[in-house]
PDB file of C-alpha atoms in Angstrom:
ATOM      1  CA  MET G 102       0.330  -3.346  47.582  1.00 60.00           C
ATOM      2  CA  THR G 103       3.455  -5.529  47.546  1.00 66.00           C
ATOM      3  CA  ILE G 104       5.137  -7.220  44.598  1.00 62.00           C
ATOM      4  CA  GLN G 105       3.614 -10.491  45.792  1.00 70.00           C
ATOM      5  CA  ASP G 106       0.101  -9.030  45.483  1.00 77.00           C
ATOM      6  CA  LEU G 107       0.490  -7.408  42.054  1.00 81.00           C
ATOM      7  CA  PRO G 108       0.033  -9.648  38.965  1.00 84.00           C
ATOM      8  CA  HIS G 109       3.260  -9.461  36.946  1.00 80.00           C
ATOM      9  CA  PRO G 110       5.516 -11.402  34.553  1.00 88.00           C
ATOM     10  CA  ARG G 111       7.894 -13.930  36.100  1.00 88.00           C
ATOM     11  CA  ILE G 112      11.095 -12.340  37.423  1.00 89.00           C
ATOM     12  CA  ALA G 113      14.199 -13.820  35.757  1.00 93.00           C
ATOM     13  CA  THR G 114      17.900 -13.248  35.351  1.00 96.00           C
ATOM     14  CA  ARG G 115      19.188 -11.218  32.415  1.00 96.00           C
ATOM     15  CA  GLU G 116      20.436 -14.423  30.771  1.00 96.00           C
ATOM     16  CA  GLU G 117      17.037 -16.130  31.154  1.00 96.00           C
ATOM     17  CA  TRP G 118      15.325 -13.073  29.711  1.00 95.00           C
ATOM     18  CA  LEU G 119      17.671 -13.002  26.684  1.00 97.00           C
ATOM     19  CA  ALA G 120      17.036 -16.686  25.948  1.00 97.00           C
ATOM     20  CA  ALA G 121      13.268 -16.237  26.187  1.00 97.00           C
ATOM     21  CA  ARG G 122      13.444 -13.068  24.075  1.00 96.00           C
ATOM     22  CA  GLU G 123      15.358 -14.882  21.312  1.00 96.00           C
ATOM     23  CA  THR G 124      12.705 -17.603  21.208  1.00 97.00           C
ATOM     24  CA  LEU G 125       9.939 -15.013  21.026  1.00 97.00           C
ATOM     25  CA  LEU G 126      11.849 -13.112  18.309  1.00 97.00           C
ATOM     26  CA  GLU G 127      11.766 -16.172  16.064  1.00 97.00           C
ATOM     27  CA  HIS G 128       8.007 -16.401  16.570  1.00 98.00           C
ATOM     28  CA  GLU G 129       7.627 -12.683  15.806  1.00 96.00           C
ATOM     29  CA  LYS G 130       9.657 -13.058  12.611  1.00 97.00           C
ATOM     30  CA  GLU G 131       7.533 -16.008  11.516  1.00 97.00           C
ATOM     31  CA  ALA G 132       4.387 -13.960  12.189  1.00 95.00           C
ATOM     32  CA  THR G 133       5.819 -11.173   9.974  1.00 95.00           C
ATOM     33  CA  ARG G 134       6.710 -13.662   7.225  1.00 96.00           C
ATOM     34  CA  HIS G 135       3.213 -15.165   7.438  1.00 97.00           C
ATOM     35  CA  TYR G 136       1.661 -11.681   7.254  1.00 93.00           C
ATOM     36  CA  ASP G 137       3.723 -10.991   4.119  1.00 94.00           C
ATOM     37  CA  ARG G 138       2.521 -14.258   2.559  1.00 95.00           C
ATOM     38  CA  VAL G 139      -1.101 -13.349   3.296  1.00 94.00           C
ATOM     39  CA  SER G 140      -0.579  -9.884   1.783  1.00 93.00           C
ATOM     40  CA  ALA G 141       0.910 -11.463  -1.347  1.00 93.00           C
ATOM     41  CA  GLU G 142      -2.126 -13.744  -1.585  1.00 94.00           C
ATOM     42  CA  ARG G 143      -4.419 -10.740  -1.171  1.00 93.00           C
ATOM     43  CA  ARG G 144      -2.717  -8.952  -4.099  1.00 93.00           C
ATOM     44  CA  ARG G 145      -3.696 -11.925  -6.253  1.00 94.00           C
ATOM     45  CA  LEU G 146      -7.399 -11.848  -5.386  1.00 95.00           C
ATOM     46  CA  PRO G 147      -9.688 -11.504  -8.394  1.00 96.00           C
ATOM     47  CA  MET G 148     -11.829  -8.386  -8.626  1.00 96.00           C
ATOM     48  CA  VAL G 149     -15.500  -7.829  -9.424  1.00 97.00           C
ATOM     49  CA  LYS G 150     -16.818  -5.079 -11.677  1.00 98.00           C
ATOM     50  CA  VAL G 151     -19.004  -2.495  -9.925  1.00 97.00           C
ATOM     51  CA  GLU G 152     -22.207  -2.533 -11.969  1.00 95.00           C
ATOM     52  CA  LYS G 153     -24.274  -0.080  -9.916  1.00 94.00           C
ATOM     53  CA  SER G 154     -24.019   3.696 -10.055  1.00 94.00           C
ATOM     54  CA  TYR G 155     -23.839   5.153  -6.548  1.00 96.00           C
ATOM     55  CA  LEU G 156     -24.241   8.829  -5.705  1.00 97.00           C
ATOM     56  CA  PHE G 157     -22.943  10.116  -2.379  1.00 98.00           C
ATOM     57  CA  ASP G 158     -23.594  13.396  -0.606  1.00 97.00           C
ATOM     58  CA  GLY G 159     -20.504  15.455   0.144  1.00 96.00           C
ATOM     59  CA  PRO G 160     -19.679  19.051   1.027  1.00 93.00           C
ATOM     60  CA  GLU G 161     -19.185  19.757  -2.678  1.00 92.00           C
ATOM     61  CA  GLY G 162     -22.520  18.165  -3.681  1.00 95.00           C
ATOM     62  CA  LYS G 163     -23.328  14.824  -5.257  1.00 96.00           C
ATOM     63  CA  ARG G 164     -20.317  12.618  -5.953  1.00 97.00           C
ATOM     64  CA  SER G 165     -20.106   9.303  -7.777  1.00 97.00           C
ATOM     65  CA  LEU G 166     -17.909   6.423  -6.667  1.00 97.00           C
ATOM     66  CA  LEU G 167     -15.617   7.302  -9.576  1.00 98.00           C
ATOM     67  CA  ASP G 168     -15.375  10.877  -8.259  1.00 97.00           C
ATOM     68  CA  LEU G 169     -14.184   9.570  -4.887  1.00 98.00           C
ATOM     69  CA  PHE G 170     -11.049   8.161  -6.530  1.00 98.00           C
ATOM     70  CA  ASP G 171      -9.990  11.788  -7.103  1.00 96.00           C
ATOM     71  CA  GLY G 172      -8.055  10.698 -10.182  1.00 96.00           C
ATOM     72  CA  GLN G 173      -6.155   7.926  -8.363  1.00 97.00           C
ATOM     73  CA  ARG G 174      -5.951   4.255  -9.377  1.00 97.00           C
ATOM     74  CA  GLN G 175      -7.049   2.779  -6.042  1.00 97.00           C
ATOM     75  CA  LEU G 176      -9.682   3.825  -3.499  1.00 98.00           C
ATOM     76  CA  ILE G 177      -9.876   2.736   0.134  1.00 97.00           C
ATOM     77  CA  VAL G 178     -13.272   3.258   1.792  1.00 98.00           C
ATOM     78  CA  TYR G 179     -13.633   3.043   5.543  1.00 96.00           C
ATOM     79  CA  HIS G 180     -17.269   2.207   6.332  1.00 97.00           C
ATOM     80  CA  PHE G 181     -17.727   4.386   9.416  1.00 96.00           C
ATOM     81  CA  MET G 182     -20.645   3.032  11.453  1.00 96.00           C
ATOM     82  CA  PHE G 183     -23.213   5.808  11.800  1.00 96.00           C
ATOM     83  CA  ASP G 184     -26.906   4.867  11.713  1.00 95.00           C
ATOM     84  CA  PRO G 185     -29.184   7.610  10.310  1.00 95.00           C
ATOM     85  CA  ALA G 186     -31.113   7.648  13.597  1.00 94.00           C
ATOM     86  CA  TRP G 187     -27.989   8.302  15.690  1.00 95.00           C
ATOM     87  CA  GLU G 188     -26.697  11.695  16.749  1.00 92.00           C
ATOM     88  CA  ASN G 189     -23.148  10.419  17.252  1.00 94.00           C
ATOM     89  CA  GLY G 190     -20.879   8.078  15.356  1.00 95.00           C
ATOM     90  CA  CYS G 191     -19.667   4.709  16.598  1.00 94.00           C
ATOM     91  CA  MET G 192     -17.048   5.107  19.337  1.00 93.00           C
ATOM     92  CA  GLY G 193     -14.891   2.321  17.905  1.00 92.00           C
ATOM     93  CA  CYS G 194     -14.907   3.978  14.466  1.00 95.00           C
ATOM     94  CA  THR G 195     -14.168   7.302  16.139  1.00 95.00           C
ATOM     95  CA  GLY G 196     -11.131   5.748  17.780  1.00 93.00           C
ATOM     96  CA  PHE G 197     -10.021   4.313  14.428  1.00 93.00           C
ATOM     97  CA  VAL G 198     -10.149   7.724  12.727  1.00 95.00           C
ATOM     98  CA  ASN G 199      -8.390   9.349  15.675  1.00 94.00           C
ATOM     99  CA  ASP G 200      -5.618   6.768  15.302  1.00 92.00           C
ATOM    100  CA  LEU G 201      -5.014   7.522  11.622  1.00 93.00           C
ATOM    101  CA  GLY G 202      -1.688   9.197  11.015  1.00 88.00           C
ATOM    102  CA  ASP G 203      -0.358  11.143   8.048  1.00 92.00           C
ATOM    103  CA  LEU G 204      -1.782   9.364   4.988  1.00 94.00           C
ATOM    104  CA  SER G 205      -0.170  11.608   2.387  1.00 93.00           C
ATOM    105  CA  GLU G 206       1.983   8.711   1.144  1.00 92.00           C
ATOM    106  CA  LEU G 207      -1.183   7.029  -0.148  1.00 95.00           C
ATOM    107  CA  ALA G 208      -1.438   9.632  -2.904  1.00 95.00           C
ATOM    108  CA  VAL G 209       2.207   9.016  -3.822  1.00 93.00           C
ATOM    109  CA  ARG G 210       1.147   5.401  -4.435  1.00 93.00           C
ATOM    110  CA  ASN G 211      -1.888   6.311  -6.535  1.00 95.00           C
ATOM    111  CA  THR G 212      -4.399   5.640  -3.749  1.00 97.00           C
ATOM    112  CA  ASN G 213      -7.167   7.723  -2.176  1.00 97.00           C
ATOM    113  CA  PHE G 214      -8.853   7.243   1.220  1.00 97.00           C
ATOM    114  CA  VAL G 215     -12.363   8.335   2.247  1.00 98.00           C
ATOM    115  CA  LEU G 216     -14.928   7.674   4.956  1.00 98.00           C
ATOM    116  CA  ILE G 217     -18.485   6.710   4.016  1.00 98.00           C
ATOM    117  CA  SER G 218     -21.462   6.409   6.392  1.00 97.00           C
ATOM    118  CA  ARG G 219     -25.201   5.907   5.994  1.00 96.00           C
ATOM    119  CA  ALA G 220     -26.175   8.853   8.219  1.00 96.00           C
ATOM    120  CA  PRO G 221     -27.244  12.048   6.400  1.00 97.00           C
ATOM    121  CA  LEU G 222     -24.476  14.465   5.469  1.00 97.00           C
ATOM    122  CA  GLU G 223     -25.494  17.136   7.981  1.00 96.00           C
ATOM    123  CA  LYS G 224     -24.974  14.687  10.855  1.00 97.00           C
ATOM    124  CA  LEU G 225     -21.590  13.639   9.493  1.00 97.00           C
ATOM    125  CA  GLN G 226     -20.463  17.243   9.086  1.00 97.00           C
ATOM    126  CA  ALA G 227     -21.576  18.171  12.586  1.00 96.00           C
ATOM    127  CA  TYR G 228     -19.718  15.208  14.086  1.00 97.00           C
ATOM    128  CA  LYS G 229     -16.652  15.852  11.936  1.00 96.00           C
ATOM    129  CA  GLU G 230     -16.509  19.466  13.115  1.00 96.00           C
ATOM    130  CA  ARG G 231     -16.900  18.403  16.740  1.00 95.00           C
ATOM    131  CA  MET G 232     -14.028  15.901  16.350  1.00 95.00           C
ATOM    132  CA  GLY G 233     -11.824  18.384  14.502  1.00 95.00           C
ATOM    133  CA  TRP G 234     -11.259  15.985  11.594  1.00 95.00           C
ATOM    134  CA  GLU G 235     -10.158  16.825   8.058  1.00 94.00           C
ATOM    135  CA  ARG G 236     -10.712  13.403   6.479  1.00 95.00           C
ATOM    136  CA  PRO G 237     -13.069  13.396   3.459  1.00 96.00           C
ATOM    137  CA  TRP G 238     -16.404  11.937   4.607  1.00 98.00           C
ATOM    138  CA  TYR G 239     -19.404  11.142   2.427  1.00 98.00           C
ATOM    139  CA  SER G 240     -22.974  10.046   3.078  1.00 98.00           C
ATOM    140  CA  SER G 241     -24.462   6.985   1.387  1.00 97.00           C
ATOM    141  CA  PHE G 242     -27.914   7.823   2.768  1.00 96.00           C
ATOM    142  CA  GLY G 243     -30.684   6.665   0.404  1.00 93.00           C
ATOM    143  CA  THR G 244     -28.388   4.335  -1.595  1.00 96.00           C
ATOM    144  CA  ASP G 245     -27.749   0.591  -1.561  1.00 95.00           C
ATOM    145  CA  PHE G 246     -24.023   1.076  -1.016  1.00 96.00           C
ATOM    146  CA  ASN G 247     -23.903   0.026   2.648  1.00 95.00           C
ATOM    147  CA  SER G 248     -26.077  -3.049   2.155  1.00 95.00           C
ATOM    148  CA  ASP G 249     -24.238  -4.043  -1.040  1.00 96.00           C
ATOM    149  CA  TYR G 250     -20.929  -4.010   0.850  1.00 96.00           C
ATOM    150  CA  LEU G 251     -22.392  -5.729   3.930  1.00 94.00           C
ATOM    151  CA  VAL G 252     -22.061  -2.961   6.496  1.00 94.00           C
ATOM    152  CA  THR G 253     -25.815  -2.459   6.814  1.00 93.00           C
ATOM    153  CA  THR G 254     -27.546  -5.785   7.428  1.00 89.00           C
ATOM    154  CA  GLU G 255     -30.814  -7.026   8.874  1.00 88.00           C
ATOM    155  CA  ASN G 256     -29.055  -6.895  12.244  1.00 88.00           C
ATOM    156  CA  GLY G 257     -28.192  -3.201  11.870  1.00 88.00           C
ATOM    157  CA  GLU G 258     -24.986  -1.318  11.219  1.00 91.00           C
ATOM    158  CA  THR G 259     -21.425  -2.570  11.398  1.00 93.00           C
ATOM    159  CA  HIS G 260     -18.069  -1.194  10.324  1.00 94.00           C
ATOM    160  CA  GLY G 261     -15.603  -2.345   7.724  1.00 95.00           C
ATOM    161  CA  LEU G 262     -13.218  -1.351   4.982  1.00 96.00           C
ATOM    162  CA  SER G 263     -13.473  -1.886   1.217  1.00 97.00           C
ATOM    163  CA  VAL G 264     -10.999  -1.386  -1.599  1.00 98.00           C
ATOM    164  CA  PHE G 265     -11.775  -0.430  -5.196  1.00 98.00           C
ATOM    165  CA  PHE G 266      -9.644  -0.319  -8.349  1.00 98.00           C
ATOM    166  CA  ARG G 267     -10.093   1.822 -11.450  1.00 97.00           C
ATOM    167  CA  ILE G 268      -9.301   1.058 -15.095  1.00 97.00           C
ATOM    168  CA  GLY G 269     -10.309   4.159 -17.013  1.00 96.00           C
ATOM    169  CA  ASP G 270     -13.871   4.838 -15.869  1.00 95.00           C
ATOM    170  CA  GLU G 271     -14.572   1.193 -15.046  1.00 97.00           C
ATOM    171  CA  LEU G 272     -14.555   0.406 -11.330  1.00 98.00           C
ATOM    172  CA  PHE G 273     -13.857  -2.885  -9.566  1.00 98.00           C
ATOM    173  CA  HIS G 274     -14.265  -4.140  -6.004  1.00 98.00           C
ATOM    174  CA  THR G 275     -11.101  -5.946  -4.882  1.00 97.00           C
ATOM    175  CA  TYR G 276     -11.326  -6.478  -1.117  1.00 96.00           C
ATOM    176  CA  SER G 277     -13.375  -5.986   2.037  1.00 96.00           C
ATOM    177  CA  THR G 278     -12.786  -6.706   5.702  1.00 95.00           C
ATOM    178  CA  TYR G 279     -14.947  -6.142   8.766  1.00 94.00           C
ATOM    179  CA  LYS G 280     -14.835  -5.623  12.517  1.00 88.00           C
ATOM    180  CA  ARG G 281     -11.467  -6.772  13.937  1.00 85.00           C
ATOM    181  CA  GLY G 282     -10.082  -7.013  10.420  1.00 85.00           C
ATOM    182  CA  CYS G 283      -9.920  -3.207  10.488  1.00 85.00           C
ATOM    183  CA  GLU G 284      -8.354  -2.643  13.871  1.00 82.00           C
ATOM    184  CA  SER G 285      -4.709  -2.446  12.778  1.00 83.00           C
ATOM    185  CA  LEU G 286      -5.314  -0.667   9.451  1.00 84.00           C
ATOM    186  CA  SER G 287      -4.513   2.797  10.774  1.00 82.00           C
ATOM    187  CA  ASP G 288      -1.218   3.613   9.049  1.00 85.00           C
ATOM    188  CA  VAL G 289      -0.107   3.995   5.438  1.00 90.00           C
ATOM    189  CA  TYR G 290       1.646   0.637   5.112  1.00 88.00           C
ATOM    190  CA  ARG G 291      -1.163  -1.427   6.599  1.00 90.00           C
ATOM    191  CA  LEU G 292      -3.688   0.351   4.374  1.00 93.00           C
ATOM    192  CA  LEU G 293      -1.536  -0.210   1.293  1.00 91.00           C
ATOM    193  CA  ASP G 294      -1.249  -3.885   2.230  1.00 90.00           C
ATOM    194  CA  VAL G 295      -4.979  -4.385   1.547  1.00 92.00           C
ATOM    195  CA  THR G 296      -4.816  -2.840  -1.946  1.00 93.00           C
ATOM    196  CA  PRO G 297      -4.105  -4.751  -5.170  1.00 93.00           C
ATOM    197  CA  TYR G 298      -0.769  -2.962  -5.697  1.00 92.00           C
ATOM    198  CA  GLY G 299       0.373  -3.259  -2.061  1.00 91.00           C
ATOM    199  CA  ARG G 300       3.292  -1.112  -0.871  1.00 88.00           C
ATOM    200  CA  GLN G 301       4.721  -1.096  -4.407  1.00 91.00           C
ATOM    201  CA  GLU G 302       8.212  -1.887  -3.138  1.00 89.00           C
ATOM    202  CA  ASP G 303      10.688  -4.234  -4.788  1.00 90.00           C
ATOM    203  CA  TRP G 304      10.923  -6.726  -1.912  1.00 90.00           C
ATOM    204  CA  GLU G 305       7.241  -7.662  -2.197  1.00 88.00           C
ATOM    205  CA  ASP G 306       6.022 -10.860  -3.813  1.00 87.00           C
ATOM    206  CA  SER G 307       3.701  -9.278  -6.383  1.00 89.00           C
ATOM    207  CA  PRO G 308       2.522 -10.466  -9.805  1.00 89.00           C
ATOM    208  CA  SER G 309       4.672  -9.591 -12.821  1.00 89.00           C
ATOM    209  CA  GLY G 310       4.047  -6.058 -14.065  1.00 89.00           C
ATOM    210  CA  TRP G 311       2.874  -4.654 -10.726  1.00 86.00           C
ATOM    211  CA  PRO G 312       4.320  -1.178 -10.053  1.00 90.00           C
ATOM    212  CA  GLN G 313       7.329  -1.441  -7.734  1.00 88.00           C
ATOM    213  CA  ARG G 314      10.268   0.724  -6.741  1.00 84.00           C
ATOM    214  CA  PRO G 315      13.218   0.491  -4.333  1.00 86.00           C
ATOM    215  CA  THR G 316      12.066   0.438  -0.717  1.00 79.00           C
ATOM    216  CA  TYR G 317      14.237   3.403   0.248  1.00 69.00           C
ATOM    217  CA  GLY G 318      14.528   4.941  -3.202  1.00 60.00           C
TER     218      GLY G 318
END
């Protein structure tokens, strides 16, 4: 194969490349600024009180939604697509969990992260062991949780991510996103960006009274 046969970007001089790169950089910066504006808007979303009591199956037994907060203020739930009739989890969701890095900074920012699927717990545990995962994973089998948060529909299973907020023992639903809305939420900062408190850093446009601290403090 020659260079003429292989699809490739246009070949330019160094000066042409620098000019094009500077133009693209401005577009990248505007995309970042727009993302920050959307995140600020998300932090101002209203929230809805969770009226139902859900019980999930976990390795330690039955756990309520409140229990899944593990004492934290915010809870991020990844709705891992796993139909009760399946023997294996969704490959896209598997890739998402494999992509997750060190999420320990979530706890520093008063946030917990769990996986929830509709398949029975024994199937989740078997798959988790096969994948070598340590992420907390709970079964919503036999509950309305998946249908209430629109990841089990009349068309079957889908995947998504939901965020919950706690005031005392009262729980509130603040945000959900589905399908491609989840694809870049695989690191601490992107996950924090979908929570009411955000990254909790002083450069963010957050409502008055939101917890914030110096970015590098």
